[in-house]
């Protein structure tokens, strides 16, 4: 099986409004007959609460694995967000080499090419096979769009379950995943406004490492997003695998992560409201906090939150047209056109801006469409300028 990686093509971000993930490589078939064997009895050794604690605390577990993620969120193609949307609406194949939380390599595998992402302490390195370029990203931004590494079962499970520490958890039948017996648990969100109806996770008993994650909505028995390992080895990867192998003649650039969001600063975004749709604005971590991404706001906690992102007018109008063509519902506002979309898991509202030079906004989150519609109505008119 060939390996490849997923992460951000940083050399293009000076001309983009937000960090977007992409990737590529080759796919080979994997046999899954071993998973038809019965699950072991070890899954019953702990309570669901104990399994939740073990999976949340499994970040230090090293592993090498091959995973596949499938999403059916039904999102339309939005300008400059096509690749991020594809991660949630199609099948993504991922190879991972993880030595620890800050030393890993993740490859996204597609027939089209290869992009390898390496995390080496505070530095992230992206090898883009198609562009024949190595990009070194120093530092981190508090908010970014999804990438293939986020769809690995351990990453997705720890993120979602960590957002719902007070929500009830129950046991699920054990399953065999990647040839291993795995204990199952279900987190059921309590917030009535979240679109997430359940988060099901199966963990490897000895380490607590999540092997499979299913995310479902409220009214659909089938999961909307599924990611699972097809192969897994709990031993650390070989050290040389974690070092980029770049051929002679390849290009190389170095980018400060703080500079990747500079495009947002030219939008002239007005100060963010402290509260929208009954949800408080969340202050982002990091030295600059929310000010690292001017105009971008996160609202709400747990699994019922949403993001507000400013858009250049041209991008906003294209997004508005795309959402309208995808069956979006018009939202009547006093200062311009808006459209809302609802999928089984994500809701989107796009405001196209008003006037000839005013930009728009994108609101997206795991909340009911009515919540985002209320939020865009509450935005001051000057906020959309």
mmCIF file of C-alpha atoms in Angstrom:
data_model
loop_
_atom_site.group_PDB
_atom_site.id
_atom_site.type_symbol
_atom_site.label_atom_id
_atom_site.label_comp_id
_atom_site.label_asym_id
_atom_site.label_seq_id
_atom_site.Cartn_x
_atom_site.Cartn_y
_atom_site.Cartn_z
ATOM 1 C CA UNK A 1 0.000 0.000 0.000
ATOM 2 C CA UNK A 2 1.351 3.436 -0.891
ATOM 3 C CA UNK A 3 1.310 6.142 1.806
ATOM 4 C CA UNK A 4 0.310 9.799 1.517
ATOM 5 C CA UNK A 5 -0.654 12.742 3.703
ATOM 6 C CA UNK A 6 -3.208 15.321 4.320
ATOM 7 C CA UNK A 7 -2.658 18.825 5.538
ATOM 8 C CA UNK A 8 -2.694 22.396 4.514
ATOM 9 C CA UNK A 9 -1.010 23.712 1.358
ATOM 10 C CA UNK A 10 0.343 26.739 3.136
ATOM 11 C CA UNK A 11 2.016 28.370 0.149
ATOM 12 C CA UNK A 12 -1.391 29.360 -1.269
ATOM 13 C CA UNK A 13 -2.848 30.837 1.882
ATOM 14 C CA UNK A 14 -1.696 34.368 1.219
ATOM 15 C CA UNK A 15 -4.491 34.481 -1.370
ATOM 16 C CA UNK A 16 -7.158 32.603 0.610
ATOM 17 C CA UNK A 17 -9.445 33.673 3.391
ATOM 18 C CA UNK A 18 -9.069 30.622 5.607
ATOM 19 C CA UNK A 19 -6.971 27.487 6.071
ATOM 20 C CA UNK A 20 -8.207 24.638 3.827
ATOM 21 C CA UNK A 21 -7.065 21.041 3.896
ATOM 22 C CA UNK A 22 -6.359 18.886 0.838
ATOM 23 C CA UNK A 23 -4.545 15.643 0.050
ATOM 24 C CA UNK A 24 -3.891 12.635 -2.182
ATOM 25 C CA UNK A 25 -2.329 9.203 -2.996
ATOM 26 C CA UNK A 26 -3.200 5.611 -4.003
ATOM 27 C CA UNK A 27 -5.694 3.067 -2.698
ATOM 28 C CA UNK A 28 -5.388 -0.687 -2.434
ATOM 29 C CA UNK A 29 -7.990 -3.120 -1.202
ATOM 30 C CA UNK A 30 -7.827 -4.544 2.298
ATOM 31 C CA UNK A 31 -9.385 -7.806 3.394
ATOM 32 C CA UNK A 32 -11.856 -7.554 6.265
ATOM 33 C CA UNK A 33 -12.805 -11.187 6.745
ATOM 34 C CA UNK A 34 -10.990 -11.255 10.073
ATOM 35 C CA UNK A 35 -13.528 -8.767 11.435
ATOM 36 C CA UNK A 36 -16.264 -11.363 11.076
ATOM 37 C CA UNK A 37 -14.811 -13.231 14.057
ATOM 38 C CA UNK A 38 -16.759 -12.846 17.325
ATOM 39 C CA UNK A 39 -15.807 -10.026 19.666
ATOM 40 C CA UNK A 40 -13.974 -10.924 22.853
ATOM 41 C CA UNK A 41 -15.295 -10.735 26.366
ATOM 42 C CA UNK A 42 -12.862 -7.999 27.525
ATOM 43 C CA UNK A 43 -15.281 -5.287 26.441
ATOM 44 C CA UNK A 44 -17.430 -5.879 29.529
ATOM 45 C CA UNK A 45 -14.590 -5.275 31.998
ATOM 46 C CA UNK A 46 -15.395 -1.571 32.492
ATOM 47 C CA UNK A 47 -18.407 0.699 32.706
ATOM 48 C CA UNK A 48 -19.249 3.114 29.859
ATOM 49 C CA UNK A 49 -17.998 6.025 31.980
ATOM 50 C CA UNK A 50 -14.674 4.257 32.469
ATOM 51 C CA UNK A 51 -14.366 3.627 28.738
ATOM 52 C CA UNK A 52 -15.083 7.295 28.092
ATOM 53 C CA UNK A 53 -12.276 8.301 30.442
ATOM 54 C CA UNK A 54 -9.874 5.843 28.805
ATOM 55 C CA UNK A 55 -10.556 7.047 25.266
ATOM 56 C CA UNK A 56 -10.188 10.701 26.247
ATOM 57 C CA UNK A 57 -6.861 9.852 27.882
ATOM 58 C CA UNK A 58 -5.465 7.771 25.020
ATOM 59 C CA UNK A 59 -3.596 10.553 23.200
ATOM 60 C CA UNK A 60 -0.159 9.225 24.200
ATOM 61 C CA UNK A 61 -0.761 5.791 22.649
ATOM 62 C CA UNK A 62 1.467 5.299 19.577
ATOM 63 C CA UNK A 63 0.172 3.431 16.550
ATOM 64 C CA UNK A 64 0.459 2.782 12.833
ATOM 65 C CA UNK A 65 -2.807 2.330 10.981
ATOM 66 C CA UNK A 66 -4.888 2.569 7.859
ATOM 67 C CA UNK A 67 -8.351 4.095 8.213
ATOM 68 C CA UNK A 68 -11.300 4.919 6.002
ATOM 69 C CA UNK A 69 -13.857 7.649 6.609
ATOM 70 C CA UNK A 70 -17.197 8.029 4.831
ATOM 71 C CA UNK A 71 -19.503 11.018 5.132
ATOM 72 C CA UNK A 72 -22.885 11.868 3.648
ATOM 73 C CA UNK A 73 -23.577 15.345 4.933
ATOM 74 C CA UNK A 74 -24.978 16.603 1.622
ATOM 75 C CA UNK A 75 -23.089 19.900 1.643
ATOM 76 C CA UNK A 76 -23.012 21.923 -1.572
ATOM 77 C CA UNK A 77 -19.715 22.956 -3.142
ATOM 78 C CA UNK A 78 -18.861 26.359 -1.712
ATOM 79 C CA UNK A 79 -16.101 28.588 -3.130
ATOM 80 C CA UNK A 80 -12.654 27.833 -1.630
ATOM 81 C CA UNK A 81 -14.271 25.219 0.627
ATOM 82 C CA UNK A 82 -14.656 22.399 -1.889
ATOM 83 C CA UNK A 83 -11.857 20.245 -0.491
ATOM 84 C CA UNK A 84 -12.954 20.667 3.106
ATOM 85 C CA UNK A 85 -16.544 19.848 2.140
ATOM 86 C CA UNK A 86 -15.391 16.732 0.277
ATOM 87 C CA UNK A 87 -13.971 15.309 3.507
ATOM 88 C CA UNK A 88 -17.493 15.294 4.942
ATOM 89 C CA UNK A 89 -19.395 14.182 1.862
ATOM 90 C CA UNK A 90 -17.288 11.385 0.357
ATOM 91 C CA UNK A 91 -14.864 8.594 1.256
ATOM 92 C CA UNK A 92 -11.423 9.515 2.600
ATOM 93 C CA UNK A 93 -8.595 6.999 2.933
ATOM 94 C CA UNK A 94 -5.933 7.767 5.491
ATOM 95 C CA UNK A 95 -2.628 6.246 6.566
ATOM 96 C CA UNK A 96 -1.284 7.302 9.961
ATOM 97 C CA UNK A 97 2.065 6.996 11.726
ATOM 98 C CA UNK A 98 1.711 8.336 15.266
ATOM 99 C CA UNK A 99 4.536 8.390 17.805
ATOM 100 C CA UNK A 100 2.764 10.835 20.120
ATOM 101 C CA UNK A 101 0.516 13.918 20.185
ATOM 102 C CA UNK A 102 3.245 16.168 18.767
ATOM 103 C CA UNK A 103 5.155 13.744 16.555
ATOM 104 C CA UNK A 104 3.200 12.118 13.757
ATOM 105 C CA UNK A 105 2.644 11.741 10.056
ATOM 106 C CA UNK A 106 -0.755 11.451 8.356
ATOM 107 C CA UNK A 107 -1.292 10.660 4.682
ATOM 108 C CA UNK A 108 -4.487 11.030 2.691
ATOM 109 C CA UNK A 109 -4.738 8.427 -0.062
ATOM 110 C CA UNK A 110 -6.447 9.148 -3.380
ATOM 111 C CA UNK A 111 -5.823 8.110 -6.980
ATOM 112 C CA UNK A 112 -4.839 11.678 -7.909
ATOM 113 C CA UNK A 113 -1.584 12.326 -6.059
ATOM 114 C CA UNK A 114 -0.011 12.603 -2.635
ATOM 115 C CA UNK A 115 0.275 15.082 0.185
ATOM 116 C CA UNK A 116 2.091 14.108 3.376
ATOM 117 C CA UNK A 117 1.711 16.016 6.637
ATOM 118 C CA UNK A 118 4.314 15.734 9.377
ATOM 119 C CA UNK A 119 4.000 17.142 12.876
ATOM 120 C CA UNK A 120 7.389 17.670 14.527
ATOM 121 C CA UNK A 121 6.869 19.469 17.822
ATOM 122 C CA UNK A 122 5.809 23.034 17.044
ATOM 123 C CA UNK A 123 6.496 22.670 13.325
ATOM 124 C CA UNK A 124 4.180 21.226 10.715
ATOM 125 C CA UNK A 125 5.670 20.127 7.403
ATOM 126 C CA UNK A 126 3.628 19.456 4.281
ATOM 127 C CA UNK A 127 5.077 17.578 1.328
ATOM 128 C CA UNK A 128 2.952 18.168 -1.767
ATOM 129 C CA UNK A 129 3.861 15.553 -4.364
ATOM 130 C CA UNK A 130 1.823 17.163 -7.131
ATOM 131 C CA UNK A 131 3.357 20.611 -6.620
ATOM 132 C CA UNK A 132 6.815 19.130 -5.861
ATOM 133 C CA UNK A 133 7.011 21.463 -2.881
ATOM 134 C CA UNK A 134 7.778 21.234 0.813
ATOM 135 C CA UNK A 135 6.019 23.750 3.073
ATOM 136 C CA UNK A 136 7.126 24.309 6.657
ATOM 137 C CA UNK A 137 4.406 25.831 8.851
ATOM 138 C CA UNK A 138 5.639 27.227 12.162
ATOM 139 C CA UNK A 139 3.185 27.784 15.018
ATOM 140 C CA UNK A 140 -0.564 27.186 14.987
ATOM 141 C CA UNK A 141 -3.845 29.025 14.504
ATOM 142 C CA UNK A 142 -6.707 28.625 16.997
ATOM 143 C CA UNK A 143 -9.261 27.756 14.288
ATOM 144 C CA UNK A 144 -8.979 25.960 10.960
ATOM 145 C CA UNK A 145 -11.137 23.927 8.618
ATOM 146 C CA UNK A 146 -11.255 20.122 8.811
ATOM 147 C CA UNK A 147 -8.486 18.042 7.287
ATOM 148 C CA UNK A 148 -8.004 14.308 6.803
ATOM 149 C CA UNK A 149 -6.023 13.911 10.041
ATOM 150 C CA UNK A 150 -9.093 15.091 11.973
ATOM 151 C CA UNK A 151 -11.047 12.105 10.615
ATOM 152 C CA UNK A 152 -8.795 9.485 12.167
ATOM 153 C CA UNK A 153 -10.898 7.567 14.735
ATOM 154 C CA UNK A 154 -8.764 8.619 17.754
ATOM 155 C CA UNK A 155 -8.796 12.299 16.792
ATOM 156 C CA UNK A 156 -12.482 12.479 15.956
ATOM 157 C CA UNK A 157 -13.548 10.479 19.023
ATOM 158 C CA UNK A 158 -11.476 12.485 21.492
ATOM 159 C CA UNK A 159 -12.672 15.760 19.986
ATOM 160 C CA UNK A 160 -16.390 14.905 20.012
ATOM 161 C CA UNK A 161 -16.488 13.024 23.305
ATOM 162 C CA UNK A 162 -14.346 15.717 24.913
ATOM 163 C CA UNK A 163 -16.933 18.320 23.894
ATOM 164 C CA UNK A 164 -19.669 16.453 25.774
ATOM 165 C CA UNK A 165 -18.236 15.622 29.230
ATOM 166 C CA UNK A 166 -21.604 15.953 30.959
ATOM 167 C CA UNK A 167 -23.749 14.142 28.430
ATOM 168 C CA UNK A 168 -24.936 10.615 29.291
ATOM 169 C CA UNK A 169 -22.993 7.612 28.051
ATOM 170 C CA UNK A 170 -24.267 4.057 27.597
ATOM 171 C CA UNK A 171 -22.810 0.717 26.537
ATOM 172 C CA UNK A 172 -22.932 -0.721 23.022
ATOM 173 C CA UNK A 173 -22.269 -4.328 22.002
ATOM 174 C CA UNK A 174 -18.619 -5.157 21.420
ATOM 175 C CA UNK A 175 -17.416 -5.446 17.818
ATOM 176 C CA UNK A 176 -14.375 -6.756 16.001
ATOM 177 C CA UNK A 177 -12.561 -3.934 14.228
ATOM 178 C CA UNK A 178 -9.275 -4.299 12.379
ATOM 179 C CA UNK A 179 -8.989 -7.808 13.786
ATOM 180 C CA UNK A 180 -9.366 -6.673 17.416
ATOM 181 C CA UNK A 181 -12.172 -6.883 19.930
ATOM 182 C CA UNK A 182 -13.455 -3.397 20.720
ATOM 183 C CA UNK A 183 -15.681 -2.121 23.527
ATOM 184 C CA UNK A 184 -18.539 0.136 22.493
ATOM 185 C CA UNK A 185 -20.087 3.217 24.075
ATOM 186 C CA UNK A 186 -22.644 5.810 22.998
ATOM 187 C CA UNK A 187 -22.714 9.480 23.958
ATOM 188 C CA UNK A 188 -26.180 11.049 23.661
ATOM 189 C CA UNK A 189 -26.127 14.879 23.602
ATOM 190 C CA UNK A 190 -28.656 16.606 25.850
ATOM 191 C CA UNK A 191 -28.808 20.003 24.138
ATOM 192 C CA UNK A 192 -32.063 20.048 22.118
ATOM 193 C CA UNK A 193 -30.580 22.417 19.518
ATOM 194 C CA UNK A 194 -27.704 20.205 18.398
ATOM 195 C CA UNK A 195 -28.051 18.229 15.190
ATOM 196 C CA UNK A 196 -25.890 15.453 16.685
ATOM 197 C CA UNK A 197 -28.158 12.675 17.896
ATOM 198 C CA UNK A 198 -25.448 10.231 18.963
ATOM 199 C CA UNK A 199 -21.700 9.621 18.946
ATOM 200 C CA UNK A 200 -20.839 5.907 18.972
ATOM 201 C CA UNK A 201 -17.255 4.849 19.642
ATOM 202 C CA UNK A 202 -15.534 1.468 19.834
ATOM 203 C CA UNK A 203 -12.218 1.394 21.683
ATOM 204 C CA UNK A 204 -9.345 -1.062 21.898
ATOM 205 C CA UNK A 205 -9.526 -2.428 25.478
ATOM 206 C CA UNK A 206 -5.849 -2.467 26.478
ATOM 207 C CA UNK A 207 -5.092 1.129 25.385
ATOM 208 C CA UNK A 208 -8.460 2.881 25.149
ATOM 209 C CA UNK A 209 -7.551 3.902 21.586
ATOM 210 C CA UNK A 210 -10.715 4.563 19.516
ATOM 211 C CA UNK A 211 -10.927 2.230 16.518
ATOM 212 C CA UNK A 212 -14.288 3.242 15.056
ATOM 213 C CA UNK A 213 -16.552 6.295 15.328
ATOM 214 C CA UNK A 214 -20.109 6.751 14.075
ATOM 215 C CA UNK A 215 -21.869 10.110 14.240
ATOM 216 C CA UNK A 216 -25.623 10.118 13.710
ATOM 217 C CA UNK A 217 -28.375 12.685 13.493
ATOM 218 C CA UNK A 218 -31.705 12.667 15.327
ATOM 219 C CA UNK A 219 -34.096 11.296 12.747
ATOM 220 C CA UNK A 220 -31.918 8.995 10.648
ATOM 221 C CA UNK A 221 -30.974 5.551 12.015
ATOM 222 C CA UNK A 222 -27.985 5.330 9.652
ATOM 223 C CA UNK A 223 -24.813 7.194 10.682
ATOM 224 C CA UNK A 224 -23.977 10.373 8.802
ATOM 225 C CA UNK A 225 -20.222 10.071 9.346
ATOM 226 C CA UNK A 226 -18.283 6.830 9.901
ATOM 227 C CA UNK A 227 -14.543 6.431 10.342
ATOM 228 C CA UNK A 228 -12.733 3.237 11.313
ATOM 229 C CA UNK A 229 -9.379 1.546 11.163
ATOM 230 C CA UNK A 230 -8.987 -1.283 8.686
ATOM 231 C CA UNK A 231 -5.471 -2.025 9.959
ATOM 232 C CA UNK A 232 -3.914 -1.067 13.298
ATOM 233 C CA UNK A 233 -0.607 -1.786 15.030
ATOM 234 C CA UNK A 234 -0.120 -0.357 18.525
ATOM 235 C CA UNK A 235 3.647 -0.192 18.236
ATOM 236 C CA UNK A 236 5.430 3.122 17.516
ATOM 237 C CA UNK A 237 6.313 3.892 13.896
ATOM 238 C CA UNK A 238 9.897 3.660 12.693
ATOM 239 C CA UNK A 239 11.696 6.996 13.285
ATOM 240 C CA UNK A 240 12.654 7.459 9.633
ATOM 241 C CA UNK A 241 8.976 7.358 8.588
ATOM 242 C CA UNK A 242 8.412 10.606 10.499
ATOM 243 C CA UNK A 243 11.028 12.534 8.506
ATOM 244 C CA UNK A 244 10.021 13.950 5.103
ATOM 245 C CA UNK A 245 11.935 12.416 2.206
ATOM 246 C CA UNK A 246 12.119 15.191 -0.369
ATOM 247 C CA UNK A 247 13.700 14.553 -3.790
ATOM 248 C CA UNK A 248 16.369 16.870 -5.217
ATOM 249 C CA UNK A 249 15.010 19.907 -6.992
ATOM 250 C CA UNK A 250 11.848 20.215 -4.933
ATOM 251 C CA UNK A 251 10.692 23.676 -3.911
ATOM 252 C CA UNK A 252 10.636 24.732 -0.264
ATOM 253 C CA UNK A 253 8.873 27.553 1.601
ATOM 254 C CA UNK A 254 8.519 28.552 5.244
ATOM 255 C CA UNK A 255 5.290 30.111 6.539
ATOM 256 C CA UNK A 256 4.337 31.459 9.950
ATOM 257 C CA UNK A 257 0.952 30.047 10.962
ATOM 258 C CA UNK A 258 -0.163 33.491 12.108
ATOM 259 C CA UNK A 259 0.323 34.722 8.567
ATOM 260 C CA UNK A 260 -1.999 32.123 7.095
ATOM 261 C CA UNK A 261 -5.017 34.093 8.271
ATOM 262 C CA UNK A 262 -3.765 37.494 7.164
ATOM 263 C CA UNK A 263 -6.375 37.610 4.418
ATOM 264 C CA UNK A 264 -9.028 37.996 7.083
ATOM 265 C CA UNK A 265 -7.457 41.210 8.306
ATOM 266 C CA UNK A 266 -8.024 42.994 5.026
ATOM 267 C CA UNK A 267 -11.756 42.395 5.227
ATOM 268 C CA UNK A 268 -12.169 45.117 7.815
ATOM 269 C CA UNK A 269 -14.312 42.867 9.995
ATOM 270 C CA UNK A 270 -16.233 44.738 12.672
ATOM 271 C CA UNK A 271 -16.033 43.668 16.342
ATOM 272 C CA UNK A 272 -17.877 40.460 17.077
ATOM 273 C CA UNK A 273 -21.009 40.380 19.240
ATOM 274 C CA UNK A 274 -20.452 38.750 22.621
ATOM 275 C CA UNK A 275 -23.630 36.726 22.228
ATOM 276 C CA UNK A 276 -25.633 35.365 19.276
ATOM 277 C CA UNK A 277 -28.747 33.180 19.195
ATOM 278 C CA UNK A 278 -28.605 32.749 22.961
ATOM 279 C CA UNK A 279 -25.010 31.491 22.890
ATOM 280 C CA UNK A 280 -21.970 33.213 24.329
ATOM 281 C CA UNK A 281 -18.896 33.818 22.225
ATOM 282 C CA UNK A 282 -16.103 31.379 23.066
ATOM 283 C CA UNK A 283 -12.664 32.892 23.616
ATOM 284 C CA UNK A 284 -10.101 30.954 21.625
ATOM 285 C CA UNK A 285 -6.911 29.546 23.135
ATOM 286 C CA UNK A 286 -3.464 30.831 22.317
ATOM 287 C CA UNK A 287 -1.455 34.019 22.944
ATOM 288 C CA UNK A 288 -3.729 36.237 20.865
ATOM 289 C CA UNK A 289 -6.936 34.373 21.533
ATOM 290 C CA UNK A 290 -9.828 35.280 19.279
ATOM 291 C CA UNK A 291 -7.867 38.262 17.927
ATOM 292 C CA UNK A 292 -5.649 35.840 15.967
ATOM 293 C CA UNK A 293 -8.559 35.456 13.537
ATOM 294 C CA UNK A 294 -10.222 38.860 13.176
ATOM 295 C CA UNK A 295 -13.886 38.621 12.334
ATOM 296 C CA UNK A 296 -14.096 34.886 13.122
ATOM 297 C CA UNK A 297 -16.190 33.908 16.117
ATOM 298 C CA UNK A 298 -17.157 30.667 17.827
ATOM 299 C CA UNK A 299 -20.445 30.557 19.723
ATOM 300 C CA UNK A 300 -21.809 27.937 22.073
ATOM 301 C CA UNK A 301 -20.256 25.017 23.887
ATOM 302 C CA UNK A 302 -20.423 21.256 23.679
ATOM 303 C CA UNK A 303 -21.895 19.718 20.544
ATOM 304 C CA UNK A 304 -24.261 22.648 19.915
ATOM 305 C CA UNK A 305 -21.955 25.364 18.635
ATOM 306 C CA UNK A 306 -21.390 27.332 15.455
ATOM 307 C CA UNK A 307 -18.767 29.489 13.774
ATOM 308 C CA UNK A 308 -19.125 32.898 12.145
ATOM 309 C CA UNK A 309 -16.655 33.654 9.328
ATOM 310 C CA UNK A 310 -16.407 36.847 7.237
ATOM 311 C CA UNK A 311 -16.370 36.417 3.452
ATOM 312 C CA UNK A 312 -15.152 38.711 0.682
ATOM 313 C CA UNK A 313 -18.130 39.893 -1.335
ATOM 314 C CA UNK A 314 -17.212 37.908 -4.461
ATOM 315 C CA UNK A 315 -16.820 34.694 -2.483
ATOM 316 C CA UNK A 316 -20.024 35.405 -0.559
ATOM 317 C CA UNK A 317 -22.040 35.912 -3.730
ATOM 318 C CA UNK A 318 -20.703 32.701 -5.301
ATOM 319 C CA UNK A 319 -21.474 30.797 -2.110
ATOM 320 C CA UNK A 320 -24.951 32.288 -2.007
ATOM 321 C CA UNK A 321 -25.618 31.216 -5.585
ATOM 322 C CA UNK A 322 -24.325 27.708 -4.868
ATOM 323 C CA UNK A 323 -26.462 27.336 -1.766
ATOM 324 C CA UNK A 324 -29.526 28.590 -3.633
ATOM 325 C CA UNK A 325 -28.943 26.086 -6.415
ATOM 326 C CA UNK A 326 -28.627 23.315 -3.829
ATOM 327 C CA UNK A 327 -32.130 23.986 -2.526
ATOM 328 C CA UNK A 328 -31.341 26.527 0.178
ATOM 329 C CA UNK A 329 -34.204 28.375 1.858
ATOM 330 C CA UNK A 330 -34.161 32.192 1.456
ATOM 331 C CA UNK A 331 -33.846 34.262 4.611
ATOM 332 C CA UNK A 332 -35.349 37.752 4.385
ATOM 333 C CA UNK A 333 -33.069 40.402 5.901
ATOM 334 C CA UNK A 334 -33.232 44.201 5.803
ATOM 335 C CA UNK A 335 -29.724 44.568 4.318
ATOM 336 C CA UNK A 336 -29.287 41.864 1.698
ATOM 337 C CA UNK A 337 -29.974 38.276 0.713
ATOM 338 C CA UNK A 338 -29.252 35.178 2.782
ATOM 339 C CA UNK A 339 -29.853 31.454 2.353
ATOM 340 C CA UNK A 340 -29.943 28.648 4.911
ATOM 341 C CA UNK A 341 -29.188 24.985 4.357
ATOM 342 C CA UNK A 342 -29.808 22.055 6.659
ATOM 343 C CA UNK A 343 -28.044 18.678 6.399
ATOM 344 C CA UNK A 344 -28.382 15.711 8.776
ATOM 345 C CA UNK A 345 -25.409 17.001 10.785
ATOM 346 C CA UNK A 346 -24.328 20.491 9.689
ATOM 347 C CA UNK A 347 -26.356 23.637 9.164
ATOM 348 C CA UNK A 348 -25.212 26.566 7.044
ATOM 349 C CA UNK A 349 -26.383 30.152 6.584
ATOM 350 C CA UNK A 350 -24.739 32.388 3.991
ATOM 351 C CA UNK A 351 -25.270 36.149 3.868
ATOM 352 C CA UNK A 352 -24.227 37.606 0.552
ATOM 353 C CA UNK A 353 -23.508 41.104 1.825
ATOM 354 C CA UNK A 354 -25.155 44.367 0.910
ATOM 355 C CA UNK A 355 -24.106 47.183 -1.356
ATOM 356 C CA UNK A 356 -21.387 47.099 -3.980
ATOM 357 C CA UNK A 357 -18.383 46.749 -1.666
ATOM 358 C CA UNK A 358 -19.721 45.003 1.397
ATOM 359 C CA UNK A 359 -18.725 41.454 2.165
ATOM 360 C CA UNK A 360 -20.852 38.695 3.618
ATOM 361 C CA UNK A 361 -20.675 36.091 6.343
ATOM 362 C CA UNK A 362 -20.803 32.331 6.637
ATOM 363 C CA UNK A 363 -22.351 30.695 9.690
ATOM 364 C CA UNK A 364 -21.896 26.943 10.065
ATOM 365 C CA UNK A 365 -22.295 24.509 12.933
ATOM 366 C CA UNK A 366 -23.892 21.423 14.441
ATOM 367 C CA UNK A 367 -27.046 23.288 15.384
ATOM 368 C CA UNK A 368 -30.532 23.483 13.899
ATOM 369 C CA UNK A 369 -30.842 25.825 10.881
ATOM 370 C CA UNK A 370 -33.233 28.020 12.863
ATOM 371 C CA UNK A 371 -30.428 28.817 15.327
ATOM 372 C CA UNK A 372 -28.184 30.146 12.558
ATOM 373 C CA UNK A 373 -31.070 32.060 11.010
ATOM 374 C CA UNK A 374 -31.649 33.745 14.364
ATOM 375 C CA UNK A 375 -27.926 34.517 14.647
ATOM 376 C CA UNK A 376 -27.694 36.206 11.234
ATOM 377 C CA UNK A 377 -30.763 38.296 12.054
ATOM 378 C CA UNK A 378 -29.117 39.467 15.276
ATOM 379 C CA UNK A 379 -25.932 40.639 13.554
ATOM 380 C CA UNK A 380 -25.660 44.432 13.437
ATOM 381 C CA UNK A 381 -25.929 45.825 9.927
ATOM 382 C CA UNK A 382 -22.425 47.278 10.209
ATOM 383 C CA UNK A 383 -21.091 43.805 11.115
ATOM 384 C CA UNK A 384 -21.809 42.650 7.564
ATOM 385 C CA UNK A 385 -19.978 45.544 5.970
#
